[in-house]
Amino acid sequence: MKNLFAFLKKNKVMSNEINLDMSKIPKHIAIIMDGNGRWAKERNLPRAFGHKAGVEAIRKIVKECDRLGVKYLTLYAFSTENWNRPIKEVDSLMKLLVEYLKKEVEELNVNDVVVNSIGNISKLPLICREELNNAYEKTRNNKGLILNLALNYGGRSEIVDAVKEISSDLINKKISKDQINEELFSKYLYTSEMPDPDLIIRPSGELRLSNFLLWQGAYSELWFSDINWPDFHEKQLQSAIMDYQKRDRRFGKVK
Ligand code: FPP
């Protein structure tokens, strides 16, 4: 009986869930967590309430990714453009980040999750940097899901930063021009040690990438849904993975 259960778990997710092929779970899922503001507006609530509800969705989706065996989950939490929002909203997002890290780090650690971040973190308030650093130090040796929080992240500025670093390594003769290729370039990105996302999810009905993982997303499968991020639950994630499993990924080749 135990063996049968282990077999089923390995090959399919059971019970009332969508049947997923457990041998084809995407290794890296990236999510643009959009629609918090609209979720709040529909309920006549201030936008900050939408972000707060968005944190609940994060909790669920992190757990579900972990359970399904996803290795990397990258969440677009704050873009380089989000600084242009009203200061009150920016402050509430920073506070939520600190709260989330303080509250969740122990449980994430117990669940073997690594809390990592990508983006230009140096521009975040000190308290955010401290909590991020604390969470990373606590969890860095874990072997489970790698939770990547994209903070002050912009795909274009990531590429510009990489070009700057490559130029300085060229000038300092650490690398030669002939060594520059796609593989080397990838190593200069915030995601240097990670595989490219297999699946990029965007809820809330918007059909664009909004400066997210521009280089890494070259061959990602895209999945959109009309649901706002706070209403994005395990079922939606499973649907996205189910659709992903039906896609024919050719990477420009002919099969
Ligand atoms: C986009 O929705 C969402 C954001 C800019 C912030 C996402 C942040 C969280 C879910 C919570 C804080 C993060 C962590 C990691 C604890 P929007 O505000 O643009 O929604 P709208 O398009 O409906 O206005």
PDB file of C-alpha atoms and ligand atoms in Angstrom:
ATOM      1  CA  MET A   1       0.000   0.000   0.000  1.00  0.00           C
ATOM      2  CA  LYS A   2       2.834   2.341   0.998  1.00  0.00           C
ATOM      3  CA  ASN A   3       4.626   1.507  -2.252  1.00  0.00           C
ATOM      4  CA  LEU A   4       1.529   2.158  -4.292  1.00  0.00           C
ATOM      5  CA  PHE A   5       1.106   5.535  -2.624  1.00  0.00           C
ATOM      6  CA  ALA A   6       4.751   6.433  -3.309  1.00  0.00           C
ATOM      7  CA  PHE A   7       4.354   5.352  -6.934  1.00  0.00           C
ATOM      8  CA  LEU A   8       1.228   7.451  -7.428  1.00  0.00           C
ATOM      9  CA  LYS A   9       2.798  10.448  -5.725  1.00  0.00           C
ATOM     10  CA  LYS A  10       5.823  10.203  -7.985  1.00  0.00           C
ATOM     11  CA  ASN A  11       3.849   9.903 -11.183  1.00  0.00           C
ATOM     12  CA  LYS A  12       0.611  11.792 -10.649  1.00  0.00           C
ATOM     13  CA  VAL A  13      -0.890  14.180  -8.148  1.00  0.00           C
ATOM     14  CA  MET A  14      -3.935  12.423  -6.778  1.00  0.00           C
ATOM     15  CA  SER A  15      -7.251  13.149  -5.078  1.00  0.00           C
ATOM     16  CA  ASN A  16      -9.480  16.065  -6.043  1.00  0.00           C
ATOM     17  CA  GLU A  17      -6.681  17.875  -7.844  1.00  0.00           C
ATOM     18  CA  ILE A  18      -5.977  18.202 -11.493  1.00  0.00           C
ATOM     19  CA  ASN A  19      -3.950  15.196 -12.665  1.00  0.00           C
ATOM     20  CA  LEU A  20      -0.426  16.412 -13.159  1.00  0.00           C
ATOM     21  CA  ASP A  21       2.425  14.451 -14.625  1.00  0.00           C
ATOM     22  CA  MET A  22       4.926  14.617 -11.787  1.00  0.00           C
ATOM     23  CA  SER A  23       7.778  13.787 -14.130  1.00  0.00           C
ATOM     24  CA  LYS A  24       7.089  17.021 -16.042  1.00  0.00           C
ATOM     25  CA  ILE A  25       6.846  19.609 -13.297  1.00  0.00           C
ATOM     26  CA  PRO A  26       8.518  22.860 -14.456  1.00  0.00           C
ATOM     27  CA  LYS A  27      11.839  23.332 -12.723  1.00  0.00           C
ATOM     28  CA  HIS A  28      11.527  27.111 -12.586  1.00  0.00           C
ATOM     29  CA  ILE A  29       8.229  29.016 -12.365  1.00  0.00           C
ATOM     30  CA  ALA A  30       8.180  32.819 -12.398  1.00  0.00           C
ATOM     31  CA  ILE A  31       5.102  34.874 -11.522  1.00  0.00           C
ATOM     32  CA  ILE A  32       4.131  38.493 -12.158  1.00  0.00           C
ATOM     33  CA  MET A  33       1.872  39.032  -9.146  1.00  0.00           C
ATOM     34  CA  ASP A  34      -0.522  41.519 -10.708  1.00  0.00           C
ATOM     35  CA  GLY A  35      -4.018  42.743  -9.869  1.00  0.00           C
ATOM     36  CA  ASN A  36      -3.727  43.560  -6.158  1.00  0.00           C
ATOM     37  CA  GLY A  37      -4.966  47.112  -6.706  1.00  0.00           C
ATOM     38  CA  ARG A  38      -7.968  45.993  -8.758  1.00  0.00           C
ATOM     39  CA  TRP A  39      -8.802  43.313  -6.212  1.00  0.00           C
ATOM     40  CA  ALA A  40      -8.933  46.018  -3.517  1.00  0.00           C
ATOM     41  CA  LYS A  41     -10.887  48.452  -5.710  1.00  0.00           C
ATOM     42  CA  GLU A  42     -13.556  45.838  -6.427  1.00  0.00           C
ATOM     43  CA  ARG A  43     -14.070  45.663  -2.653  1.00  0.00           C
ATOM     44  CA  ASN A  44     -13.880  49.432  -2.054  1.00  0.00           C
ATOM     45  CA  LEU A  45     -10.719  48.915  -0.038  1.00  0.00           C
ATOM     46  CA  PRO A  46      -7.457  50.888  -0.107  1.00  0.00           C
ATOM     47  CA  ARG A  47      -4.805  49.437  -2.433  1.00  0.00           C
ATOM     48  CA  ALA A  48      -2.654  48.366   0.533  1.00  0.00           C
ATOM     49  CA  PHE A  49      -5.340  45.806   1.415  1.00  0.00           C
ATOM     50  CA  GLY A  50      -4.903  44.270  -2.019  1.00  0.00           C
ATOM     51  CA  HIS A  51      -1.172  43.869  -1.422  1.00  0.00           C
ATOM     52  CA  LYS A  52      -1.874  42.373   1.995  1.00  0.00           C
ATOM     53  CA  ALA A  53      -4.212  39.840   0.405  1.00  0.00           C
ATOM     54  CA  GLY A  54      -1.467  39.268  -2.175  1.00  0.00           C
ATOM     55  CA  VAL A  55       0.839  38.084   0.599  1.00  0.00           C
ATOM     56  CA  GLU A  56      -1.696  35.374   1.494  1.00  0.00           C
ATOM     57  CA  ALA A  57      -1.560  34.182  -2.103  1.00  0.00           C
ATOM     58  CA  ILE A  58       2.246  34.110  -1.872  1.00  0.00           C
ATOM     59  CA  ARG A  59       2.021  31.833   1.177  1.00  0.00           C
ATOM     60  CA  LYS A  60      -0.249  29.379  -0.628  1.00  0.00           C
ATOM     61  CA  ILE A  61       1.715  29.334  -3.858  1.00  0.00           C
ATOM     62  CA  VAL A  62       5.090  28.891  -2.145  1.00  0.00           C
ATOM     63  CA  LYS A  63       3.694  25.873  -0.263  1.00  0.00           C
ATOM     64  CA  GLU A  64       2.155  24.408  -3.385  1.00  0.00           C
ATOM     65  CA  CYS A  65       5.315  24.825  -5.461  1.00  0.00           C
ATOM     66  CA  ASP A  66       7.276  23.183  -2.681  1.00  0.00           C
ATOM     67  CA  ARG A  67       4.805  20.297  -2.494  1.00  0.00           C
ATOM     68  CA  LEU A  68       4.871  19.761  -6.251  1.00  0.00           C
ATOM     69  CA  GLY A  69       8.658  19.714  -6.384  1.00  0.00           C
ATOM     70  CA  VAL A  70       9.221  22.968  -8.280  1.00  0.00           C
ATOM     71  CA  LYS A  71      12.879  23.850  -7.706  1.00  0.00           C
ATOM     72  CA  TYR A  72      12.801  27.636  -8.319  1.00  0.00           C
ATOM     73  CA  LEU A  73       9.939  30.079  -7.785  1.00  0.00           C
ATOM     74  CA  THR A  74      10.616  33.682  -8.787  1.00  0.00           C
ATOM     75  CA  LEU A  75       8.061  36.265  -7.658  1.00  0.00           C
ATOM     76  CA  TYR A  76       7.987  39.786  -9.128  1.00  0.00           C
ATOM     77  CA  ALA A  77       7.381  41.705  -5.902  1.00  0.00           C
ATOM     78  CA  PHE A  78       8.674  45.204  -6.709  1.00  0.00           C
ATOM     79  CA  SER A  79       9.880  46.520 -10.049  1.00  0.00           C
ATOM     80  CA  THR A  80      12.334  49.333 -10.791  1.00  0.00           C
ATOM     81  CA  GLU A  81       9.285  51.271 -12.039  1.00  0.00           C
ATOM     82  CA  ASN A  82       7.241  50.713  -8.865  1.00  0.00           C
ATOM     83  CA  TRP A  83       9.153  53.551  -7.127  1.00  0.00           C
ATOM     84  CA  ASN A  84       6.917  55.895  -9.140  1.00  0.00           C
ATOM     85  CA  ARG A  85       3.864  54.853  -7.105  1.00  0.00           C
ATOM     86  CA  PRO A  86       2.601  57.096  -4.274  1.00  0.00           C
ATOM     87  CA  ILE A  87       5.057  57.041  -1.383  1.00  0.00           C
ATOM     88  CA  LYS A  88       2.386  55.615   0.934  1.00  0.00           C
ATOM     89  CA  GLU A  89       1.954  52.591  -1.314  1.00  0.00           C
ATOM     90  CA  VAL A  90       5.716  52.070  -1.661  1.00  0.00           C
ATOM     91  CA  ASP A  91       6.020  52.225   2.135  1.00  0.00           C
ATOM     92  CA  SER A  92       3.237  49.717   2.624  1.00  0.00           C
ATOM     93  CA  LEU A  93       4.893  47.297   0.190  1.00  0.00           C
ATOM     94  CA  MET A  94       8.235  47.583   2.013  1.00  0.00           C
ATOM     95  CA  LYS A  95       6.482  47.009   5.354  1.00  0.00           C
ATOM     96  CA  LEU A  96       4.705  43.943   3.984  1.00  0.00           C
ATOM     97  CA  LEU A  97       8.020  42.549   2.789  1.00  0.00           C
ATOM     98  CA  VAL A  98       9.569  42.964   6.243  1.00  0.00           C
ATOM     99  CA  GLU A  99       6.483  41.496   7.929  1.00  0.00           C
ATOM    100  CA  TYR A 100       6.427  38.541   5.541  1.00  0.00           C
ATOM    101  CA  LEU A 101      10.091  37.747   6.103  1.00  0.00           C
ATOM    102  CA  LYS A 102       9.861  38.110   9.884  1.00  0.00           C
ATOM    103  CA  LYS A 103       6.761  35.946  10.118  1.00  0.00           C
ATOM    104  CA  GLU A 104       7.575  33.276   7.562  1.00  0.00           C
ATOM    105  CA  VAL A 105      11.293  32.682   7.718  1.00  0.00           C
ATOM    106  CA  GLU A 106      11.109  30.027  10.450  1.00  0.00           C
ATOM    107  CA  GLU A 107       8.484  27.989   8.642  1.00  0.00           C
ATOM    108  CA  LEU A 108      10.239  28.404   5.301  1.00  0.00           C
ATOM    109  CA  ASN A 109      13.422  27.189   6.962  1.00  0.00           C
ATOM    110  CA  VAL A 110      11.686  24.141   8.454  1.00  0.00           C
ATOM    111  CA  ASN A 111      10.377  23.373   4.977  1.00  0.00           C
ATOM    112  CA  ASP A 112      13.913  23.491   3.576  1.00  0.00           C
ATOM    113  CA  VAL A 113      13.179  26.593   1.426  1.00  0.00           C
ATOM    114  CA  VAL A 114      15.991  28.997   0.482  1.00  0.00           C
ATOM    115  CA  VAL A 115      14.941  32.666   0.601  1.00  0.00           C
ATOM    116  CA  ASN A 116      16.848  34.503  -2.089  1.00  0.00           C
ATOM    117  CA  SER A 117      16.389  37.824  -3.862  1.00  0.00           C
ATOM    118  CA  ILE A 118      17.180  39.233  -7.285  1.00  0.00           C
ATOM    119  CA  GLY A 119      17.310  42.897  -8.299  1.00  0.00           C
ATOM    120  CA  ASN A 120      19.189  45.958  -7.115  1.00  0.00           C
ATOM    121  CA  ILE A 121      18.605  45.340  -3.424  1.00  0.00           C
ATOM    122  CA  SER A 122      21.053  48.091  -2.376  1.00  0.00           C
ATOM    123  CA  LYS A 123      18.342  50.704  -3.037  1.00  0.00           C
ATOM    124  CA  LEU A 124      15.822  49.133  -0.640  1.00  0.00           C
ATOM    125  CA  PRO A 125      15.350  50.557   2.877  1.00  0.00           C
ATOM    126  CA  LEU A 126      17.874  49.245   5.404  1.00  0.00           C
ATOM    127  CA  ILE A 127      15.292  47.254   7.367  1.00  0.00           C
ATOM    128  CA  CYS A 128      14.319  45.355   4.180  1.00  0.00           C
ATOM    129  CA  ARG A 129      17.936  44.607   3.358  1.00  0.00           C
ATOM    130  CA  GLU A 130      18.554  43.406   6.902  1.00  0.00           C
ATOM    131  CA  GLU A 131      15.551  41.073   6.875  1.00  0.00           C
ATOM    132  CA  LEU A 132      16.441  39.752   3.418  1.00  0.00           C
ATOM    133  CA  ASN A 133      19.981  39.128   4.543  1.00  0.00           C
ATOM    134  CA  ASN A 134      18.819  37.465   7.742  1.00  0.00           C
ATOM    135  CA  ALA A 135      16.406  35.215   5.805  1.00  0.00           C
ATOM    136  CA  TYR A 136      19.089  34.306   3.275  1.00  0.00           C
ATOM    137  CA  GLU A 137      21.711  33.541   5.919  1.00  0.00           C
ATOM    138  CA  LYS A 138      19.258  31.354   7.810  1.00  0.00           C
ATOM    139  CA  THR A 139      18.147  29.392   4.780  1.00  0.00           C
ATOM    140  CA  ARG A 140      21.079  29.453   2.357  1.00  0.00           C
ATOM    141  CA  ASN A 141      22.126  25.844   3.048  1.00  0.00           C
ATOM    142  CA  ASN A 142      18.644  24.415   2.595  1.00  0.00           C
ATOM    143  CA  LYS A 143      18.080  21.988  -0.226  1.00  0.00           C
ATOM    144  CA  GLY A 144      14.424  22.524  -1.127  1.00  0.00           C
ATOM    145  CA  LEU A 145      12.598  25.171  -3.130  1.00  0.00           C
ATOM    146  CA  ILE A 146      14.553  28.319  -3.975  1.00  0.00           C
ATOM    147  CA  LEU A 147      12.230  31.262  -3.443  1.00  0.00           C
ATOM    148  CA  ASN A 148      13.502  34.222  -5.407  1.00  0.00           C
ATOM    149  CA  LEU A 149      11.972  37.551  -4.526  1.00  0.00           C
ATOM    150  CA  ALA A 150      12.455  40.014  -7.388  1.00  0.00           C
ATOM    151  CA  LEU A 151      12.846  43.370  -5.635  1.00  0.00           C
ATOM    152  CA  ASN A 152      13.778  46.642  -7.288  1.00  0.00           C
ATOM    153  CA  TYR A 153      14.048  44.352 -10.285  1.00  0.00           C
ATOM    154  CA  GLY A 154      13.986  45.454 -13.927  1.00  0.00           C
ATOM    155  CA  GLY A 155      14.991  43.249 -16.836  1.00  0.00           C
ATOM    156  CA  ARG A 156      16.545  46.120 -18.762  1.00  0.00           C
ATOM    157  CA  SER A 157      18.587  47.442 -15.845  1.00  0.00           C
ATOM    158  CA  GLU A 158      19.701  43.871 -15.097  1.00  0.00           C
ATOM    159  CA  ILE A 159      21.064  43.633 -18.658  1.00  0.00           C
ATOM    160  CA  VAL A 160      22.702  47.079 -18.410  1.00  0.00           C
ATOM    161  CA  ASP A 161      24.308  46.074 -15.075  1.00  0.00           C
ATOM    162  CA  ALA A 162      25.629  42.896 -16.699  1.00  0.00           C
ATOM    163  CA  VAL A 163      27.105  44.909 -19.595  1.00  0.00           C
ATOM    164  CA  LYS A 164      28.835  47.234 -17.131  1.00  0.00           C
ATOM    165  CA  GLU A 165      30.369  44.329 -15.218  1.00  0.00           C
ATOM    166  CA  ILE A 166      31.467  42.591 -18.400  1.00  0.00           C
ATOM    167  CA  SER A 167      33.080  45.837 -19.615  1.00  0.00           C
ATOM    168  CA  SER A 168      35.000  46.258 -16.398  1.00  0.00           C
ATOM    169  CA  ASP A 169      36.143  42.604 -16.487  1.00  0.00           C
ATOM    170  CA  LEU A 170      37.258  43.196 -20.091  1.00  0.00           C
ATOM    171  CA  ILE A 171      39.191  46.326 -19.142  1.00  0.00           C
ATOM    172  CA  ASN A 172      40.787  44.494 -16.210  1.00  0.00           C
ATOM    173  CA  LYS A 173      41.628  41.629 -18.573  1.00  0.00           C
ATOM    174  CA  LYS A 174      39.678  39.109 -16.455  1.00  0.00           C
ATOM    175  CA  ILE A 175      37.936  38.004 -19.643  1.00  0.00           C
ATOM    176  CA  SER A 176      38.629  38.430 -23.352  1.00  0.00           C
ATOM    177  CA  LYS A 177      36.187  39.600 -26.018  1.00  0.00           C
ATOM    178  CA  ASP A 178      36.161  36.119 -27.587  1.00  0.00           C
ATOM    179  CA  GLN A 179      34.882  34.613 -24.365  1.00  0.00           C
ATOM    180  CA  ILE A 180      31.700  36.671 -24.486  1.00  0.00           C
ATOM    181  CA  ASN A 181      28.811  34.468 -25.524  1.00  0.00           C
ATOM    182  CA  GLU A 182      25.266  33.802 -24.298  1.00  0.00           C
ATOM    183  CA  GLU A 183      26.424  31.420 -21.600  1.00  0.00           C
ATOM    184  CA  LEU A 184      28.942  33.865 -20.189  1.00  0.00           C
ATOM    185  CA  PHE A 185      26.467  36.742 -20.419  1.00  0.00           C
ATOM    186  CA  SER A 186      23.905  34.758 -18.390  1.00  0.00           C
ATOM    187  CA  LYS A 187      26.456  34.367 -15.602  1.00  0.00           C
ATOM    188  CA  TYR A 188      26.529  38.155 -15.147  1.00  0.00           C
ATOM    189  CA  LEU A 189      22.780  38.357 -14.530  1.00  0.00           C
ATOM    190  CA  TYR A 190      21.150  38.341 -11.074  1.00  0.00           C
ATOM    191  CA  THR A 191      19.986  34.801 -11.876  1.00  0.00           C
ATOM    192  CA  SER A 192      23.501  33.589 -12.720  1.00  0.00           C
ATOM    193  CA  GLU A 193      23.301  30.166 -11.074  1.00  0.00           C
ATOM    194  CA  MET A 194      19.693  29.432 -12.002  1.00  0.00           C
ATOM    195  CA  PRO A 195      18.038  27.793 -14.979  1.00  0.00           C
ATOM    196  CA  ASP A 196      15.815  30.011 -17.135  1.00  0.00           C
ATOM    197  CA  PRO A 197      12.141  29.984 -16.155  1.00  0.00           C
ATOM    198  CA  ASP A 198      10.198  27.204 -17.873  1.00  0.00           C
ATOM    199  CA  LEU A 199       6.894  28.890 -17.163  1.00  0.00           C
ATOM    200  CA  ILE A 200       6.009  32.555 -16.637  1.00  0.00           C
ATOM    201  CA  ILE A 201       2.574  33.185 -15.142  1.00  0.00           C
ATOM    202  CA  ARG A 202       0.731  36.510 -15.159  1.00  0.00           C
ATOM    203  CA  PRO A 203      -2.671  36.840 -13.567  1.00  0.00           C
ATOM    204  CA  SER A 204      -5.045  39.851 -13.760  1.00  0.00           C
ATOM    205  CA  GLY A 205      -5.721  39.822 -17.495  1.00  0.00           C
ATOM    206  CA  GLU A 206      -2.679  41.842 -18.601  1.00  0.00           C
ATOM    207  CA  LEU A 207      -0.808  40.276 -21.504  1.00  0.00           C
ATOM    208  CA  ARG A 208       2.711  41.628 -21.190  1.00  0.00           C
ATOM    209  CA  LEU A 209       6.036  40.930 -19.482  1.00  0.00           C
ATOM    210  CA  SER A 210       6.497  44.384 -17.906  1.00  0.00           C
ATOM    211  CA  ASN A 211      10.296  44.266 -17.852  1.00  0.00           C
ATOM    212  CA  PHE A 212      10.397  40.860 -16.130  1.00  0.00           C
ATOM    213  CA  LEU A 213      13.168  38.346 -16.894  1.00  0.00           C
ATOM    214  CA  LEU A 214      13.657  39.699 -20.425  1.00  0.00           C
ATOM    215  CA  TRP A 215      16.796  37.697 -21.156  1.00  0.00           C
ATOM    216  CA  GLN A 216      15.860  34.588 -19.184  1.00  0.00           C
ATOM    217  CA  GLY A 217      12.333  34.412 -20.612  1.00  0.00           C
ATOM    218  CA  ALA A 218      13.458  33.958 -24.231  1.00  0.00           C
ATOM    219  CA  TYR A 219      11.974  30.443 -24.394  1.00  0.00           C
ATOM    220  CA  SER A 220       9.677  30.424 -21.386  1.00  0.00           C
ATOM    221  CA  GLU A 221       6.125  29.224 -21.822  1.00  0.00           C
ATOM    222  CA  LEU A 222       3.695  32.009 -20.958  1.00  0.00           C
ATOM    223  CA  TRP A 223       0.433  31.508 -19.094  1.00  0.00           C
ATOM    224  CA  PHE A 224      -2.132  34.232 -18.467  1.00  0.00           C
ATOM    225  CA  SER A 225      -5.278  34.304 -16.374  1.00  0.00           C
ATOM    226  CA  ASP A 226      -7.974  36.927 -15.679  1.00  0.00           C
ATOM    227  CA  ILE A 227      -7.911  36.235 -11.950  1.00  0.00           C
ATOM    228  CA  ASN A 228      -6.318  38.919  -9.769  1.00  0.00           C
ATOM    229  CA  TRP A 229      -3.275  37.807  -7.780  1.00  0.00           C
ATOM    230  CA  PRO A 230      -5.007  37.705  -4.337  1.00  0.00           C
ATOM    231  CA  ASP A 231      -7.486  35.198  -5.806  1.00  0.00           C
ATOM    232  CA  PHE A 232      -4.762  33.056  -7.335  1.00  0.00           C
ATOM    233  CA  HIS A 233      -4.859  29.738  -5.485  1.00  0.00           C
ATOM    234  CA  GLU A 234      -3.401  26.243  -5.773  1.00  0.00           C
ATOM    235  CA  LYS A 235      -5.977  25.316  -8.431  1.00  0.00           C
ATOM    236  CA  GLN A 236      -4.826  28.101 -10.764  1.00  0.00           C
ATOM    237  CA  LEU A 237      -1.217  27.049 -10.322  1.00  0.00           C
ATOM    238  CA  GLN A 238      -2.140  23.473 -11.118  1.00  0.00           C
ATOM    239  CA  SER A 239      -4.048  24.622 -14.237  1.00  0.00           C
ATOM    240  CA  ALA A 240      -1.021  26.597 -15.396  1.00  0.00           C
ATOM    241  CA  ILE A 241       1.228  23.559 -14.914  1.00  0.00           C
ATOM    242  CA  MET A 242      -1.314  21.322 -16.635  1.00  0.00           C
ATOM    243  CA  ASP A 243      -1.305  23.608 -19.695  1.00  0.00           C
ATOM    244  CA  TYR A 244       2.461  23.805 -19.580  1.00  0.00           C
ATOM    245  CA  GLN A 245       2.655  20.015 -19.692  1.00  0.00           C
ATOM    246  CA  LYS A 246       0.689  20.041 -22.946  1.00  0.00           C
ATOM    247  CA  ARG A 247       2.971  22.543 -24.649  1.00  0.00           C
ATOM    248  CA  ASP A 248       5.393  21.431 -27.338  1.00  0.00           C
ATOM    249  CA  ARG A 249       8.674  23.122 -26.412  1.00  0.00           C
ATOM    250  CA  ARG A 250      10.833  23.158 -29.533  1.00  0.00           C
ATOM    251  CA  PHE A 251      13.340  25.905 -28.689  1.00  0.00           C
ATOM    252  CA  GLY A 252      13.375  26.887 -32.359  1.00  0.00           C
ATOM    253  CA  LYS A 253      14.147  23.346 -33.523  1.00  0.00           C
ATOM    254  CA  VAL A 254      12.060  20.897 -35.559  1.00  0.00           C
ATOM    255  CA  LYS A 255      10.989  17.686 -33.882  1.00  0.00           C
TER     256      LYS A 255
HETATM  257  C1  FPP B   1       1.026  44.431  -8.759  1.00  0.00           C
HETATM  258  O1  FPP B   1      -0.330  44.702  -8.518  1.00  0.00           O
HETATM  259  C2  FPP B   1       1.677  44.034  -7.515  1.00  0.00           C
HETATM  260  C3  FPP B   1       2.744  44.662  -6.968  1.00  0.00           C
HETATM  261  C4  FPP B   1       3.389  45.814  -7.592  1.00  0.00           C
HETATM  262  C5  FPP B   1       3.315  44.245  -5.673  1.00  0.00           C
HETATM  263  C6  FPP B   1       3.272  42.787  -5.362  1.00  0.00           C
HETATM  264  C7  FPP B   1       3.522  42.632  -3.919  1.00  0.00           C
HETATM  265  C8  FPP B   1       2.934  41.766  -3.087  1.00  0.00           C
HETATM  266  C9  FPP B   1       2.012  40.717  -3.550  1.00  0.00           C
HETATM  267  C10 FPP B   1       3.165  41.803  -1.600  1.00  0.00           C
HETATM  268  C11 FPP B   1       4.492  42.205  -1.072  1.00  0.00           C
HETATM  269  C12 FPP B   1       5.587  41.289  -1.433  1.00  0.00           C
HETATM  270  C13 FPP B   1       6.201  40.383  -0.623  1.00  0.00           C
HETATM  271  C14 FPP B   1       7.281  39.545  -1.174  1.00  0.00           C
HETATM  272  C15 FPP B   1       5.831  40.160   0.770  1.00  0.00           C
HETATM  273  P1  FPP B   1      -0.880  46.170  -8.792  1.00  0.00           P
HETATM  274  O2  FPP B   1      -0.756  46.941  -7.537  1.00  0.00           O
HETATM  275  O3  FPP B   1      -0.162  46.772  -9.961  1.00  0.00           O
HETATM  276  O4  FPP B   1      -2.379  45.873  -9.151  1.00  0.00           O
HETATM  277  P2  FPP B   1      -3.281  46.712 -10.172  1.00  0.00           P
HETATM  278  O5  FPP B   1      -2.650  46.569 -11.532  1.00  0.00           O
HETATM  279  O6  FPP B   1      -4.594  46.008 -10.079  1.00  0.00           O
HETATM  280  O7  FPP B   1      -3.334  48.115  -9.687  1.00  0.00           O
END
